[in-house]
């Protein structure tokens, strides 16, 4: 398979995931508060992927992650290391805006995590930069605050894949606290060197994990002893809390 063919496949896979996510009804409060699902945006074959917390008002309105003040700062930081938004992929832990920009709830994070795992499996980035506490704690599987782990790259398991993770302050935290901006710039300057390491070795080839099935598409439960039908056999495998 040529790189161009694989790139097209990735774009199609992400488009399919985004279409399914747009119909997700797993979190009633988020369904009520969102204008649309903000699935993610960018290069489907990106070597660098950013993961934030959740869409804010601007993102919910435009359907693209990081388009407010935090997004402008992110664009500037990318330019400083010779990259552009078109070369990276950007997503959030939650794909829907929480009511009044409150913190994501544990059940919402649990419901949305499979979408993020599926995005990581499709894009296969060499480096995943988590922005802020929520994304960092989720992907590290550890409650350590961002202030203690920022700027330290490590390889972690996310679903069935190994991911090189690089936790950084959220751009919003840098906007509110000037010292954090200088630290964020210093940490960003290390990204090109980390990209040169390439992706971490994978234990084995894995299929893209199943994302959540939106309400209305789920199969009814079978009675005890009932055998699966043909369909079973044919089915293909402003932000808070940032500191």
XYZ file of C-alpha atoms in Angstrom:
243
model
C 0.000 0.000 0.000
C 1.392 3.388 -0.982
C 1.564 6.260 1.539
C -0.987 8.172 -0.544
C -3.417 5.253 -0.478
C -3.015 4.851 3.284
C -3.552 8.590 3.765
C -6.824 8.395 1.850
C -7.883 5.403 3.929
C -7.195 7.318 7.124
C -9.284 10.245 5.915
C -12.172 7.916 5.095
C -11.908 6.136 8.435
C -11.941 9.410 10.366
C -14.875 10.676 8.309
C -16.794 7.518 9.138
C -16.032 7.855 12.835
C -17.068 11.514 12.776
C -20.381 10.644 11.135
C -21.117 8.075 13.836
C -20.067 10.431 16.613
C -22.418 13.123 15.325
C -25.338 10.839 16.206
C -24.075 9.946 19.694
C -26.690 10.260 22.468
C -24.784 8.625 25.334
C -24.559 11.752 27.547
C -27.996 13.416 27.886
C -26.691 16.682 29.371
C -24.119 17.076 26.621
C -26.703 16.333 23.945
C -28.826 19.147 25.371
C -25.982 21.640 25.706
C -24.148 21.099 22.419
C -24.857 22.784 19.113
C -22.910 20.060 17.339
C -20.325 17.365 17.951
C -16.764 18.697 17.635
C -15.021 15.514 16.570
C -11.560 16.784 15.671
C -9.733 18.343 12.753
C -6.464 18.279 10.901
C -4.175 15.978 8.977
C -5.374 12.364 9.142
C -1.768 11.189 8.729
C -0.249 13.670 11.179
C 2.874 12.747 13.089
C 1.824 15.167 15.837
C -1.546 15.020 17.587
C -2.880 17.350 20.275
C -5.542 16.335 22.788
C -7.377 18.945 24.848
C -10.253 18.809 27.312
C -13.575 19.735 25.683
C -15.033 22.210 23.191
C -15.754 25.732 24.415
C -18.312 28.195 23.096
C -16.328 29.100 19.968
C -15.567 25.467 19.156
C -19.199 24.459 19.677
C -20.301 27.209 17.315
C -17.752 26.526 14.560
C -17.383 22.753 14.920
C -13.573 22.903 15.056
C -11.364 22.409 18.145
C -9.191 25.239 19.463
C -10.527 28.226 17.532
C -10.817 30.764 20.373
C -8.023 32.576 22.186
C -6.421 29.258 23.141
C -6.485 28.211 19.508
C -4.767 31.397 18.382
C -2.010 30.811 20.913
C -1.685 27.204 19.756
C -1.303 28.390 16.160
C 1.417 30.828 17.230
C 3.301 28.155 19.157
C 3.141 25.833 16.158
C 4.521 28.544 13.890
C 7.416 29.082 16.291
C 8.531 25.470 15.760
C 7.970 25.539 12.002
C 4.600 23.772 11.879
C 1.046 24.719 10.971
C -2.387 23.509 11.998
C -2.720 21.783 8.607
C 0.158 19.455 9.527
C -1.211 18.235 12.867
C -4.384 16.617 14.169
C -6.310 18.199 17.043
C -8.983 16.563 19.189
C -10.494 16.786 22.661
C -11.316 14.223 25.325
C -14.990 15.239 25.096
C -16.504 15.851 21.696
C -19.403 17.930 23.055
C -19.426 21.188 25.004
C -20.345 20.685 28.689
C -23.138 22.915 30.032
C -21.769 26.315 31.094
C -18.262 25.001 30.324
C -18.226 22.903 33.495
C -15.605 20.203 34.023
C -16.204 16.878 32.246
C -17.845 14.258 34.464
C -16.287 10.798 34.876
C -19.168 9.087 33.065
C -18.847 11.504 30.144
C -15.111 10.895 29.904
C -15.755 7.138 29.968
C -18.381 7.417 27.222
C -16.164 9.549 24.997
C -12.817 7.789 25.535
C -13.414 5.123 22.852
C -13.773 7.859 20.237
C -10.365 9.238 21.184
C -8.805 5.769 21.188
C -10.218 5.201 17.706
C -8.770 8.514 16.499
C -5.348 7.597 17.866
C -5.500 4.195 16.188
C -6.369 5.703 12.799
C -3.946 8.644 12.797
C -1.057 6.707 14.413
C 0.873 9.834 15.437
C 4.517 9.654 16.440
C 3.819 12.031 19.331
C 0.670 12.844 21.296
C 0.703 16.146 23.176
C -1.867 16.319 25.960
C -2.921 19.837 26.895
C -3.963 20.303 30.516
C -5.045 18.083 33.372
C -7.979 16.146 31.938
C -6.317 14.845 28.788
C -3.073 14.124 30.623
C -4.702 12.223 33.473
C -6.856 10.206 31.096
C -4.075 9.073 28.766
C -1.486 8.574 31.518
C -3.964 6.703 33.694
C -2.620 8.602 36.687
C -4.052 11.468 38.792
C -0.771 13.408 38.959
C -1.404 17.102 38.175
C -0.072 18.629 34.991
C 2.317 20.834 36.951
C 4.264 17.769 38.087
C 4.442 15.906 34.767
C 4.559 18.648 32.115
C 7.471 18.534 29.707
C 8.253 14.858 30.381
C 7.781 12.545 27.422
C 6.932 8.909 28.131
C 5.515 5.871 26.354
C 2.139 4.756 27.709
C -0.517 2.232 26.728
C -3.738 3.710 25.356
C -6.213 0.976 24.588
C -4.258 -1.627 22.633
C -1.596 0.795 21.400
C 1.647 2.241 22.710
C 1.722 6.037 22.523
C 4.563 8.503 23.078
C 2.919 11.076 25.335
C 4.118 14.605 26.019
C 2.010 16.466 28.627
C 1.956 20.271 28.454
C 0.054 23.122 30.058
C -3.205 23.961 28.329
C -2.897 27.179 26.289
C -5.695 28.677 28.411
C -3.540 28.211 31.508
C -0.721 30.037 29.748
C -3.029 32.905 28.827
C -4.106 33.362 32.428
C -0.679 32.894 34.005
C 2.296 34.497 32.310
C 4.918 32.169 33.871
C 3.066 29.218 32.357
C 3.389 30.762 28.903
C 7.168 30.796 29.125
C 7.192 27.175 30.304
C 4.817 26.214 27.500
C 7.107 27.835 24.934
C 10.106 25.986 26.345
C 8.241 22.679 26.214
C 7.011 23.334 22.665
C 10.592 23.879 21.541
C 11.305 20.210 22.337
C 8.575 18.877 20.056
C 10.676 18.703 16.837
C 13.297 16.589 18.599
C 10.659 14.245 19.998
C 9.125 13.847 16.544
C 12.491 12.671 15.244
C 12.226 9.661 17.573
C 9.301 8.378 15.520
C 6.378 6.385 16.919
C 7.027 3.859 19.687
C 7.124 0.162 18.838
C 3.736 -1.528 18.898
C 3.223 -4.916 20.582
C 1.333 -6.162 17.514
C -0.955 -4.934 14.779
C -4.364 -4.144 16.185
C -7.672 -3.274 14.485
C -9.173 0.140 15.091
C -11.130 -0.154 18.368
C -14.896 0.041 18.199
C -16.264 3.476 19.005
C -19.505 3.840 20.993
C -22.688 2.866 19.190
C -25.148 5.790 19.161
C -28.602 5.269 20.636
C -30.953 3.773 18.088
C -28.221 1.692 16.434
C -27.717 -0.779 19.250
C -28.860 -4.356 18.732
C -31.489 -5.730 21.116
C -30.275 -8.129 23.773
C -30.554 -11.818 22.821
C -32.392 -14.405 24.809
C -30.268 -17.020 26.532
C -29.074 -19.615 24.031
C -30.018 -17.544 20.993
C -27.436 -17.767 18.215
C -26.175 -14.660 16.420
C -27.705 -13.976 13.053
C -25.903 -13.076 9.831
C -25.613 -9.431 10.787
C -23.332 -10.339 13.683
C -21.001 -12.338 11.489
C -20.921 -9.690 8.782
C -20.403 -6.693 11.056
C -16.938 -5.111 10.504
C -14.730 -5.074 13.221
C -13.423 28.599 27.782
C -12.179 25.707 29.790
C -12.157 24.709 33.427
C -9.929 22.433 35.450
C -6.878 23.343 33.389
C -4.559 24.290 36.201
